[in-house]
Amino acid sequence: MAVALYNGFPLVEGDTGSYIASGIEQSVPPDRTPFYGLFVRITSMWASLWLPIIAQCLLLTFVLRRFIRSFFTEALPSNILLLIVLLITSFTCVSWIAAFLMPDVFAGILLLSILLYLPNKKKNSFSGIVYLLIITLCIIIHNSHFLITAAFASLILVYALFTRNKILILRNTAMIAISVSFFFLVHFINDNNGNGFAFSKNSYQFMITKFAETGILKNYLDDNCDKKHFAICSFRNEIPPVSWEFLWSDYSPPYRAGGWEAHRAEYEYIIHDVFNTAKYRNLFIQKSFIYSLRQLVTFNVPDVCTFHGPDSQPYRYIKLYFEDEIGAYISAKQNNGGFHGETCNIFYYVYFALSVAMLLFLFPRLMTTEVKFTYACVLIFLLVNAFVSATFSTVINRFQSRVFWVLPALNTILIVKYLYYQYSAKLESPDTQKEIR
């Protein structure tokens, strides 16, 4: 929230305009879930785009507070809780993630809710139901979340089956069931709104773009254009090196060849052929592994927040539906070249390195079975998130930073807990009591 306040307006991405439009117009986008748009519509109350930011920050605060308290066996003093929250918001990128009018913040909320839901020892507790409802909300808010949750829960389910942990088996099965249900729900929603019975009407565009980014498309076209004469073959030597240019630019090969929809059948054929040909399939697997590793370590906040002017979707839809806020949007630092994240990134990297070093020093005293399980879950989730993002989309910082901040936050909680208990024990020692008297 602090980052948005400093900016003078909630931060926006290019997709923000689409979310605003789909929510206010109650339309279903062909390439994304409609639910974050509905979240913006409901929470903004047609009054202000600050209200969705406040709403997602309140939900984040609720879950983070519960997560912090879960590590303390007794009542946690409010000053210690406040200290932990201040450290997390000051020295991790969560303040940036929460400041964007985007569904990214819900990925971190999803991870925290899962970490609260899985170890809950009571089978049918009220808190467990609340966490599951929050998990459900987070799953439906973005297309990638269902696959990340299903893959993560499947891996933990294997562990639960080996250890015969009935509660873990039930809870991971529940998360898988919710993810699968959402997958089919989106199919029906799209079919009912003219987008066809598919999870995403434009999924073929993103996959072809992935082939272009990784060099697979150029490789495939070089091998096949002499025989199959695809429309895009005329531009096989002009494939842009970055995904967003290939996907969106008016000068990209798909648009110069007549547009995406004009040759949809050809693109779907290429996708089918790539995955059914060992040479290209193996190359895709290799590239997926490499790009996943790249995504895993790409978790910085933006060095420069992109300017979105009058020709952009965010500007257009803010002016159309929240006209009284267009002045604040135009004058925001993001749109005037005065909002950079380089310095923040340095602080975040240094803080993370220091917290890891302190944990390694304190390792034997802090690593209980429960803590090890929590760290394992966080690391698995980060790996799954990186794999899903890099394999089916592209490598950009916000896809990993949206969840990475949970790791230094966890480090912070454990370090403060250790120091707090050490200080409390010292206060309770006989020698200290004598000094006080």
Short mmCIF file of C-alpha atoms in Angstrom, two decimals:
data_model
loop_
_atom_site.label_atom_id
_atom_site.label_comp_id
_atom_site.label_asym_id
_atom_site.label_seq_id
_atom_site.Cartn_x
_atom_site.Cartn_y
_atom_site.Cartn_z
CA MET A 1 0.00 0.00 0.00
CA ALA A 2 2.87 2.38 0.86
CA VAL A 3 4.29 2.09 -2.66
CA ALA A 4 0.94 3.02 -4.21
CA LEU A 5 0.65 5.99 -1.85
CA TYR A 6 4.13 7.16 -2.77
CA ASN A 7 3.29 6.80 -6.46
CA GLY A 8 0.14 8.86 -6.01
CA PHE A 9 -2.06 6.21 -7.65
CA PRO A 10 -2.23 2.40 -7.74
CA LEU A 11 0.47 0.99 -10.01
CA VAL A 12 -0.79 -0.44 -13.29
CA GLU A 13 0.37 -2.89 -15.94
CA GLY A 14 -0.80 -3.16 -19.53
CA ASP A 15 -3.32 -5.84 -18.50
CA THR A 16 -4.89 -3.58 -15.86
CA GLY A 17 -7.12 -1.97 -18.47
CA SER A 18 -8.48 -5.35 -19.54
CA TYR A 19 -9.32 -6.25 -15.94
CA ILE A 20 -11.11 -2.93 -15.37
CA ALA A 21 -13.09 -3.28 -18.61
CA SER A 22 -14.09 -6.92 -18.09
CA GLY A 23 -15.25 -6.20 -14.55
CA ILE A 24 -17.23 -3.05 -15.21
CA GLU A 25 -18.69 -4.34 -18.48
CA GLN A 26 -19.23 -7.82 -17.00
CA SER A 27 -17.62 -9.40 -20.03
CA VAL A 28 -15.48 -12.53 -20.23
CA PRO A 29 -12.01 -11.95 -21.74
CA PRO A 30 -10.95 -14.62 -24.25
CA ASP A 31 -7.56 -15.15 -22.61
CA ARG A 32 -8.06 -14.73 -18.86
CA THR A 33 -10.40 -15.54 -16.00
CA PRO A 34 -13.16 -12.96 -15.43
CA PHE A 35 -12.91 -13.11 -11.65
CA TYR A 36 -10.25 -10.48 -10.94
CA GLY A 37 -12.26 -8.09 -13.10
CA LEU A 38 -15.31 -8.88 -10.97
CA PHE A 39 -13.20 -8.33 -7.85
CA VAL A 40 -12.29 -4.85 -9.15
CA ARG A 41 -15.93 -4.13 -10.02
CA ILE A 42 -17.26 -5.17 -6.60
CA THR A 43 -14.56 -3.64 -4.42
CA SER A 44 -14.25 -0.38 -6.37
CA MET A 45 -18.00 0.20 -5.94
CA TRP A 46 -17.75 2.31 -9.12
CA ALA A 47 -16.18 5.00 -6.92
CA SER A 48 -12.41 4.59 -6.79
CA LEU A 49 -9.64 2.25 -7.93
CA TRP A 50 -8.01 2.77 -4.55
CA LEU A 51 -10.68 0.54 -3.02
CA PRO A 52 -9.56 -2.71 -4.74
CA ILE A 53 -6.00 -1.98 -3.56
CA ILE A 54 -7.26 -1.47 0.00
CA ALA A 55 -9.34 -4.67 -0.22
CA GLN A 56 -6.46 -6.85 -1.41
CA CYS A 57 -4.14 -5.30 1.20
CA LEU A 58 -6.66 -6.06 3.96
CA LEU A 59 -6.92 -9.69 2.84
CA LEU A 60 -3.13 -9.92 2.67
CA THR A 61 -2.84 -8.41 6.16
CA PHE A 62 -5.34 -10.89 7.58
CA VAL A 63 -3.54 -13.91 6.14
CA LEU A 64 -0.04 -12.62 6.95
CA ARG A 65 -1.04 -11.85 10.53
CA ARG A 66 -2.44 -15.37 10.98
CA PHE A 67 0.68 -16.84 9.41
CA ILE A 68 2.98 -14.93 11.77
CA ARG A 69 0.98 -15.93 14.83
CA SER A 70 1.07 -19.61 13.81
CA PHE A 71 4.78 -19.74 14.72
CA PHE A 72 4.25 -18.64 18.33
CA THR A 73 2.91 -21.03 20.94
CA GLU A 74 1.69 -18.27 23.24
CA ALA A 75 0.00 -14.92 22.67
CA LEU A 76 2.24 -12.71 20.58
CA PRO A 77 2.74 -9.17 21.92
CA SER A 78 1.39 -6.58 19.50
CA ASN A 79 4.72 -4.73 19.38
CA ILE A 80 6.53 -7.88 18.21
CA LEU A 81 3.84 -8.54 15.60
CA LEU A 82 4.16 -4.95 14.39
CA LEU A 83 7.96 -5.26 14.22
CA ILE A 84 7.71 -8.39 12.05
CA VAL A 85 5.16 -6.79 9.73
CA LEU A 86 7.30 -3.64 9.39
CA LEU A 87 10.39 -5.70 8.54
CA ILE A 88 8.48 -7.73 5.95
CA THR A 89 6.85 -4.72 4.30
CA SER A 90 10.09 -2.71 4.36
CA PHE A 91 12.63 -5.32 3.25
CA THR A 92 10.69 -7.61 0.91
CA CYS A 93 8.93 -6.71 -2.33
CA VAL A 94 5.43 -7.41 -0.96
CA SER A 95 4.66 -3.67 -0.79
CA TRP A 96 5.29 -3.42 -4.51
CA ILE A 97 3.19 -6.48 -5.37
CA ALA A 98 0.25 -5.24 -3.29
CA ALA A 99 0.44 -1.79 -4.92
CA PHE A 100 -0.38 -3.05 -8.42
CA LEU A 101 -3.96 -3.17 -9.66
CA MET A 102 -3.27 -6.72 -10.79
CA PRO A 103 -4.06 -10.22 -9.48
CA ASP A 104 -0.37 -10.87 -8.66
CA VAL A 105 -0.79 -10.25 -4.92
CA PHE A 106 -3.21 -13.19 -4.73
CA ALA A 107 -0.40 -15.62 -5.59
CA GLY A 108 1.34 -14.76 -2.31
CA ILE A 109 -1.97 -14.87 -0.44
CA LEU A 110 -2.56 -18.30 -1.99
CA LEU A 111 0.79 -19.61 -0.73
CA LEU A 112 0.27 -18.22 2.79
CA SER A 113 -3.26 -19.66 2.94
CA ILE A 114 -1.98 -23.08 1.87
CA LEU A 115 0.74 -22.94 4.54
CA LEU A 116 -1.96 -22.17 7.13
CA TYR A 117 -4.40 -24.76 5.78
CA LEU A 118 -2.15 -27.82 5.48
CA PRO A 119 -0.71 -28.07 9.05
CA ASN A 120 -4.07 -27.24 10.72
CA LYS A 121 -4.46 -30.23 13.04
CA LYS A 122 -8.24 -29.99 13.44
CA LYS A 123 -10.03 -31.83 10.64
CA ASN A 124 -13.06 -29.56 10.30
CA SER A 125 -12.11 -26.39 12.15
CA PHE A 126 -13.71 -23.08 11.25
CA SER A 127 -10.29 -21.58 10.49
CA GLY A 128 -9.58 -24.46 8.10
CA ILE A 129 -12.78 -23.70 6.20
CA VAL A 130 -11.86 -19.99 6.03
CA TYR A 131 -8.40 -20.82 4.65
CA LEU A 132 -9.92 -23.14 2.05
CA LEU A 133 -12.33 -20.40 0.96
CA ILE A 134 -9.42 -17.97 0.56
CA ILE A 135 -7.50 -20.61 -1.40
CA THR A 136 -10.53 -21.01 -3.68
CA LEU A 137 -10.73 -17.24 -4.22
CA CYS A 138 -7.03 -17.12 -5.09
CA ILE A 139 -7.30 -20.05 -7.51
CA ILE A 140 -10.11 -18.49 -9.53
CA ILE A 141 -8.53 -15.02 -9.64
CA HIS A 142 -5.84 -15.90 -12.24
CA ASN A 143 -5.51 -18.60 -14.89
CA SER A 144 -2.10 -19.81 -13.71
CA HIS A 145 -3.13 -20.35 -10.10
CA PHE A 146 -5.19 -23.48 -10.71
CA LEU A 147 -2.27 -25.26 -12.40
CA ILE A 148 0.24 -24.09 -9.78
CA THR A 149 -2.05 -25.26 -6.96
CA ALA A 150 -2.86 -28.59 -8.62
CA ALA A 151 0.81 -29.36 -9.31
CA PHE A 152 1.91 -28.29 -5.83
CA ALA A 153 -0.87 -30.23 -4.09
CA SER A 154 -0.11 -33.33 -6.18
CA LEU A 155 3.52 -33.29 -5.05
CA ILE A 156 2.57 -32.87 -1.39
CA LEU A 157 -0.09 -35.57 -1.81
CA VAL A 158 2.61 -38.05 -2.85
CA TYR A 159 4.49 -37.21 0.37
CA ALA A 160 1.27 -37.55 2.40
CA LEU A 161 0.54 -40.98 0.90
CA PHE A 162 4.04 -42.21 1.75
CA THR A 163 3.79 -40.93 5.33
CA ARG A 164 0.11 -41.97 5.62
CA ASN A 165 -0.86 -38.54 6.87
CA LYS A 166 -4.66 -38.63 6.51
CA ILE A 167 -5.21 -34.91 7.10
CA LEU A 168 -2.63 -33.97 4.46
CA ILE A 169 -4.16 -36.47 2.05
CA LEU A 170 -7.65 -35.00 2.50
CA ARG A 171 -6.52 -31.38 2.27
CA ASN A 172 -4.36 -31.78 -0.80
CA THR A 173 -7.11 -33.79 -2.45
CA ALA A 174 -9.50 -30.93 -1.70
CA MET A 175 -7.16 -28.40 -3.33
CA ILE A 176 -6.74 -30.60 -6.40
CA ALA A 177 -10.53 -31.00 -6.63
CA ILE A 178 -11.04 -27.22 -6.45
CA SER A 179 -8.39 -26.65 -9.14
CA VAL A 180 -9.91 -29.24 -11.49
CA SER A 181 -13.42 -27.86 -10.86
CA PHE A 182 -12.23 -24.36 -11.71
CA PHE A 183 -10.61 -25.66 -14.90
CA PHE A 184 -13.94 -27.05 -16.15
CA LEU A 185 -15.91 -24.08 -14.81
CA VAL A 186 -13.89 -21.74 -17.03
CA HIS A 187 -14.60 -24.02 -20.00
CA PHE A 188 -18.35 -23.63 -19.42
CA ILE A 189 -18.08 -19.87 -18.79
CA ASN A 190 -16.15 -19.38 -22.03
CA ASP A 191 -18.55 -21.57 -23.99
CA ASN A 192 -21.52 -19.64 -22.62
CA ASN A 193 -19.93 -16.33 -23.65
CA GLY A 194 -18.95 -17.18 -27.20
CA ASN A 195 -15.30 -18.06 -26.56
CA GLY A 196 -15.72 -21.76 -27.30
CA PHE A 197 -15.47 -24.73 -24.95
CA ALA A 198 -11.88 -24.07 -23.94
CA PHE A 199 -9.94 -22.89 -20.91
CA SER A 200 -8.59 -20.00 -22.96
CA LYS A 201 -9.71 -19.08 -26.46
CA ASN A 202 -6.27 -17.66 -27.23
CA SER A 203 -4.12 -20.36 -25.63
CA TYR A 204 -2.68 -21.27 -29.04
CA GLN A 205 -1.32 -17.71 -29.37
CA PHE A 206 0.61 -17.99 -26.11
CA MET A 207 2.03 -21.40 -27.02
CA ILE A 208 3.17 -20.26 -30.49
CA THR A 209 4.67 -17.19 -28.81
CA LYS A 210 6.53 -19.50 -26.43
CA PHE A 211 7.88 -21.43 -29.42
CA ALA A 212 8.98 -18.14 -30.97
CA GLU A 213 10.71 -16.93 -27.80
CA THR A 214 12.64 -20.16 -27.31
CA GLY A 215 13.71 -20.54 -30.96
CA ILE A 216 11.60 -23.66 -31.50
CA LEU A 217 9.34 -21.92 -34.03
CA LYS A 218 12.27 -20.77 -36.18
CA ASN A 219 13.73 -24.26 -36.03
CA TYR A 220 10.42 -25.84 -36.98
CA LEU A 221 9.74 -23.42 -39.85
CA ASP A 222 13.24 -23.88 -41.28
CA ASP A 223 12.61 -27.63 -41.38
CA ASN A 224 9.05 -27.55 -42.72
CA CYS A 225 8.34 -24.41 -44.75
CA ASP A 226 9.57 -25.95 -48.02
CA LYS A 227 6.96 -28.69 -47.65
CA LYS A 228 4.02 -27.13 -45.81
CA HIS A 229 3.94 -23.47 -46.90
CA PHE A 230 2.46 -21.87 -43.78
CA ALA A 231 1.48 -18.19 -44.05
CA ILE A 232 4.04 -17.30 -41.37
CA CYS A 233 6.85 -18.88 -43.42
CA SER A 234 7.39 -15.60 -45.29
CA PHE A 235 8.47 -14.01 -42.01
CA ARG A 236 10.46 -16.85 -40.45
CA ASN A 237 13.65 -14.76 -40.49
CA GLU A 238 11.95 -11.80 -38.82
CA ILE A 239 10.75 -13.40 -35.58
CA PRO A 240 11.21 -10.89 -32.69
CA PRO A 241 13.54 -11.98 -29.86
CA VAL A 242 11.05 -11.09 -27.11
CA SER A 243 7.63 -12.63 -26.56
CA TRP A 244 5.54 -9.49 -26.15
CA GLU A 245 6.66 -8.14 -29.52
CA PHE A 246 5.71 -11.38 -31.23
CA LEU A 247 2.36 -11.59 -29.44
CA TRP A 248 1.17 -7.98 -29.53
CA SER A 249 3.15 -5.86 -31.98
CA ASP A 250 1.43 -4.83 -35.23
CA TYR A 251 4.69 -5.63 -37.00
CA SER A 252 5.04 -9.17 -35.67
CA PRO A 253 4.89 -12.11 -38.13
CA PRO A 254 1.36 -13.28 -37.14
CA TYR A 255 -0.14 -9.83 -37.80
CA ARG A 256 1.82 -9.30 -41.01
CA ALA A 257 0.65 -12.72 -42.18
CA GLY A 258 -2.99 -11.66 -41.83
CA GLY A 259 -3.71 -11.82 -38.11
CA TRP A 260 -3.86 -14.53 -35.48
CA GLU A 261 -7.39 -15.73 -36.18
CA ALA A 262 -6.91 -15.80 -39.95
CA HIS A 263 -4.41 -18.66 -39.64
CA ARG A 264 -5.50 -20.22 -36.35
CA ALA A 265 -5.75 -23.70 -37.90
CA GLU A 266 -2.14 -23.48 -39.07
CA TYR A 267 -0.88 -22.44 -35.63
CA GLU A 268 -2.82 -25.24 -33.94
CA TYR A 269 -1.35 -27.69 -36.45
CA ILE A 270 2.16 -26.43 -35.66
CA ILE A 271 1.57 -26.88 -31.91
CA HIS A 272 0.27 -30.42 -32.46
CA ASP A 273 3.20 -31.28 -34.73
CA VAL A 274 5.80 -29.87 -32.32
CA PHE A 275 4.54 -31.95 -29.39
CA ASN A 276 4.26 -35.08 -31.54
CA THR A 277 7.75 -34.84 -33.02
CA ALA A 278 10.53 -36.06 -30.75
CA LYS A 279 13.07 -33.50 -31.96
CA TYR A 280 10.92 -30.47 -31.11
CA ARG A 281 9.30 -32.02 -28.06
CA ASN A 282 12.70 -32.72 -26.52
CA LEU A 283 13.81 -29.19 -27.38
CA PHE A 284 10.69 -27.82 -25.68
CA ILE A 285 11.44 -29.85 -22.53
CA GLN A 286 15.04 -28.62 -22.55
CA LYS A 287 13.99 -24.99 -23.00
CA SER A 288 11.30 -25.35 -20.34
CA PHE A 289 13.93 -26.49 -17.84
CA ILE A 290 16.32 -23.65 -18.72
CA TYR A 291 13.62 -20.97 -18.68
CA SER A 292 12.25 -22.29 -15.37
CA LEU A 293 15.67 -21.82 -13.80
CA ARG A 294 15.82 -18.30 -15.21
CA GLN A 295 12.36 -17.53 -13.83
CA LEU A 296 13.29 -18.97 -10.44
CA VAL A 297 15.97 -16.31 -9.93
CA THR A 298 14.12 -13.43 -11.64
CA PHE A 299 12.29 -11.89 -8.71
CA ASN A 300 13.25 -8.22 -8.68
CA VAL A 301 10.73 -5.39 -8.70
CA PRO A 302 10.66 -3.24 -11.88
CA ASP A 303 13.77 -1.10 -12.33
CA VAL A 304 11.50 1.35 -14.13
CA CYS A 305 7.70 1.33 -13.94
CA THR A 306 6.33 1.47 -17.47
CA PHE A 307 4.55 4.61 -18.65
CA HIS A 308 0.99 3.97 -19.84
CA GLY A 309 -0.20 7.01 -21.78
CA PRO A 310 -3.37 8.02 -23.68
CA ASP A 311 -3.01 5.19 -26.23
CA SER A 312 -2.87 2.48 -23.55
CA GLN A 313 -5.70 0.35 -22.20
CA PRO A 314 -5.18 1.43 -18.56
CA TYR A 315 -5.51 5.12 -19.53
CA ARG A 316 -8.51 4.46 -21.77
CA TYR A 317 -10.56 2.53 -19.23
CA ILE A 318 -9.62 4.63 -16.21
CA LYS A 319 -10.76 7.71 -18.14
CA LEU A 320 -13.94 5.94 -19.30
CA TYR A 321 -15.08 4.44 -15.99
CA PHE A 322 -13.22 6.43 -13.31
CA GLU A 323 -12.97 9.83 -14.98
CA ASP A 324 -12.60 11.72 -11.72
CA GLU A 325 -9.35 9.80 -11.06
CA ILE A 326 -7.72 10.32 -14.45
CA GLY A 327 -5.94 13.45 -13.19
CA ALA A 328 -4.33 11.53 -10.32
CA TYR A 329 -3.39 8.75 -12.75
CA ILE A 330 -1.75 11.17 -15.20
CA SER A 331 0.20 12.94 -12.45
CA ALA A 332 1.35 9.71 -10.76
CA LYS A 333 5.11 9.17 -10.60
CA GLN A 334 4.78 6.03 -12.73
CA ASN A 335 3.60 8.15 -15.66
CA ASN A 336 6.16 10.90 -15.19
CA GLY A 337 9.41 8.97 -15.19
CA GLY A 338 9.91 9.35 -11.47
CA PHE A 339 9.32 5.84 -10.18
CA HIS A 340 12.23 3.40 -10.11
CA GLY A 341 12.92 0.24 -8.16
CA GLU A 342 16.69 -0.21 -8.53
CA THR A 343 17.51 0.97 -4.99
CA CYS A 344 14.74 -1.12 -3.48
CA ASN A 345 16.07 -4.20 -5.26
CA ILE A 346 19.50 -3.70 -3.66
CA PHE A 347 17.93 -3.52 -0.19
CA TYR A 348 15.80 -6.61 -0.88
CA TYR A 349 18.77 -8.67 -2.13
CA VAL A 350 20.98 -7.67 0.81
CA TYR A 351 18.23 -8.31 3.35
CA PHE A 352 17.48 -11.73 1.88
CA ALA A 353 21.17 -12.69 1.92
CA LEU A 354 21.55 -11.52 5.54
CA SER A 355 18.42 -13.37 6.66
CA VAL A 356 19.66 -16.58 5.03
CA ALA A 357 23.07 -16.16 6.69
CA MET A 358 21.46 -15.63 10.10
CA LEU A 359 19.26 -18.68 9.64
CA LEU A 360 22.24 -20.84 8.75
CA PHE A 361 23.95 -19.61 11.92
CA LEU A 362 20.85 -20.31 14.03
CA PHE A 363 19.86 -23.42 12.03
CA PRO A 364 20.05 -26.16 14.72
CA ARG A 365 17.79 -24.29 17.15
CA LEU A 366 15.14 -23.17 14.65
CA MET A 367 14.60 -26.13 12.33
CA THR A 368 11.83 -28.12 13.96
CA THR A 369 9.89 -30.69 11.93
CA GLU A 370 7.08 -28.17 11.35
CA VAL A 371 9.51 -25.47 10.19
CA LYS A 372 11.25 -27.87 7.81
CA PHE A 373 7.87 -28.82 6.33
CA THR A 374 6.98 -25.15 5.88
CA TYR A 375 10.27 -24.39 4.12
CA ALA A 376 9.85 -27.45 1.91
CA CYS A 377 6.36 -26.27 0.93
CA VAL A 378 7.58 -22.75 0.15
CA LEU A 379 10.49 -23.99 -1.98
CA ILE A 380 8.29 -26.48 -3.85
CA PHE A 381 5.72 -23.74 -4.50
CA LEU A 382 8.44 -21.39 -5.81
CA LEU A 383 9.72 -24.12 -8.13
CA VAL A 384 6.23 -24.96 -9.41
CA ASN A 385 5.41 -21.28 -9.90
CA ALA A 386 8.62 -20.76 -11.89
CA PHE A 387 7.96 -23.85 -14.02
CA VAL A 388 4.34 -22.97 -14.84
CA SER A 389 5.15 -19.32 -15.58
CA ALA A 390 8.22 -20.00 -17.71
CA THR A 391 6.75 -22.97 -19.59
CA PHE A 392 3.37 -21.54 -20.52
CA SER A 393 4.08 -17.81 -20.55
CA THR A 394 7.38 -15.96 -20.40
CA VAL A 395 10.15 -15.05 -17.95
CA ILE A 396 9.39 -11.73 -16.28
CA ASN A 397 10.15 -10.48 -12.78
CA ARG A 398 6.58 -10.08 -11.51
CA PHE A 399 5.71 -13.75 -12.08
CA GLN A 400 8.28 -14.82 -9.47
CA SER A 401 8.38 -11.77 -7.21
CA ARG A 402 4.64 -12.24 -6.54
CA VAL A 403 5.49 -15.31 -4.42
CA PHE A 404 9.22 -15.05 -3.70
CA TRP A 405 8.69 -12.46 -0.96
CA VAL A 406 7.19 -15.21 1.24
CA LEU A 407 10.66 -16.79 1.63
CA PRO A 408 12.41 -13.76 3.22
CA ALA A 409 9.19 -13.13 5.17
CA LEU A 410 9.45 -16.63 6.64
CA ASN A 411 13.13 -16.02 7.45
CA THR A 412 12.13 -12.79 9.22
CA ILE A 413 9.47 -14.48 11.36
CA LEU A 414 11.85 -17.20 12.54
CA ILE A 415 14.73 -14.83 13.31
CA VAL A 416 12.52 -12.44 15.30
CA LYS A 417 10.94 -15.41 17.08
CA TYR A 418 14.36 -16.71 18.08
CA LEU A 419 15.55 -13.31 19.32
CA TYR A 420 12.27 -12.66 21.14
CA TYR A 421 12.40 -15.99 22.99
CA GLN A 422 16.07 -15.47 23.83
CA TYR A 423 15.27 -12.04 25.26
CA SER A 424 12.24 -13.38 27.19
CA ALA A 425 14.31 -16.21 28.65
CA LYS A 426 16.97 -13.76 29.75
CA LEU A 427 14.35 -11.58 31.45
CA GLU A 428 12.99 -14.59 33.32
CA SER A 429 16.39 -15.80 34.55
CA PRO A 430 17.06 -15.43 38.34
CA ASP A 431 20.07 -13.16 37.76
CA THR A 432 18.04 -10.79 35.62
CA GLN A 433 15.22 -10.74 38.16
CA LYS A 434 17.71 -9.72 40.86
CA GLU A 435 19.05 -6.90 38.68
CA ILE A 436 15.49 -5.65 38.07
CA ARG A 437 14.76 -5.62 41.79
#
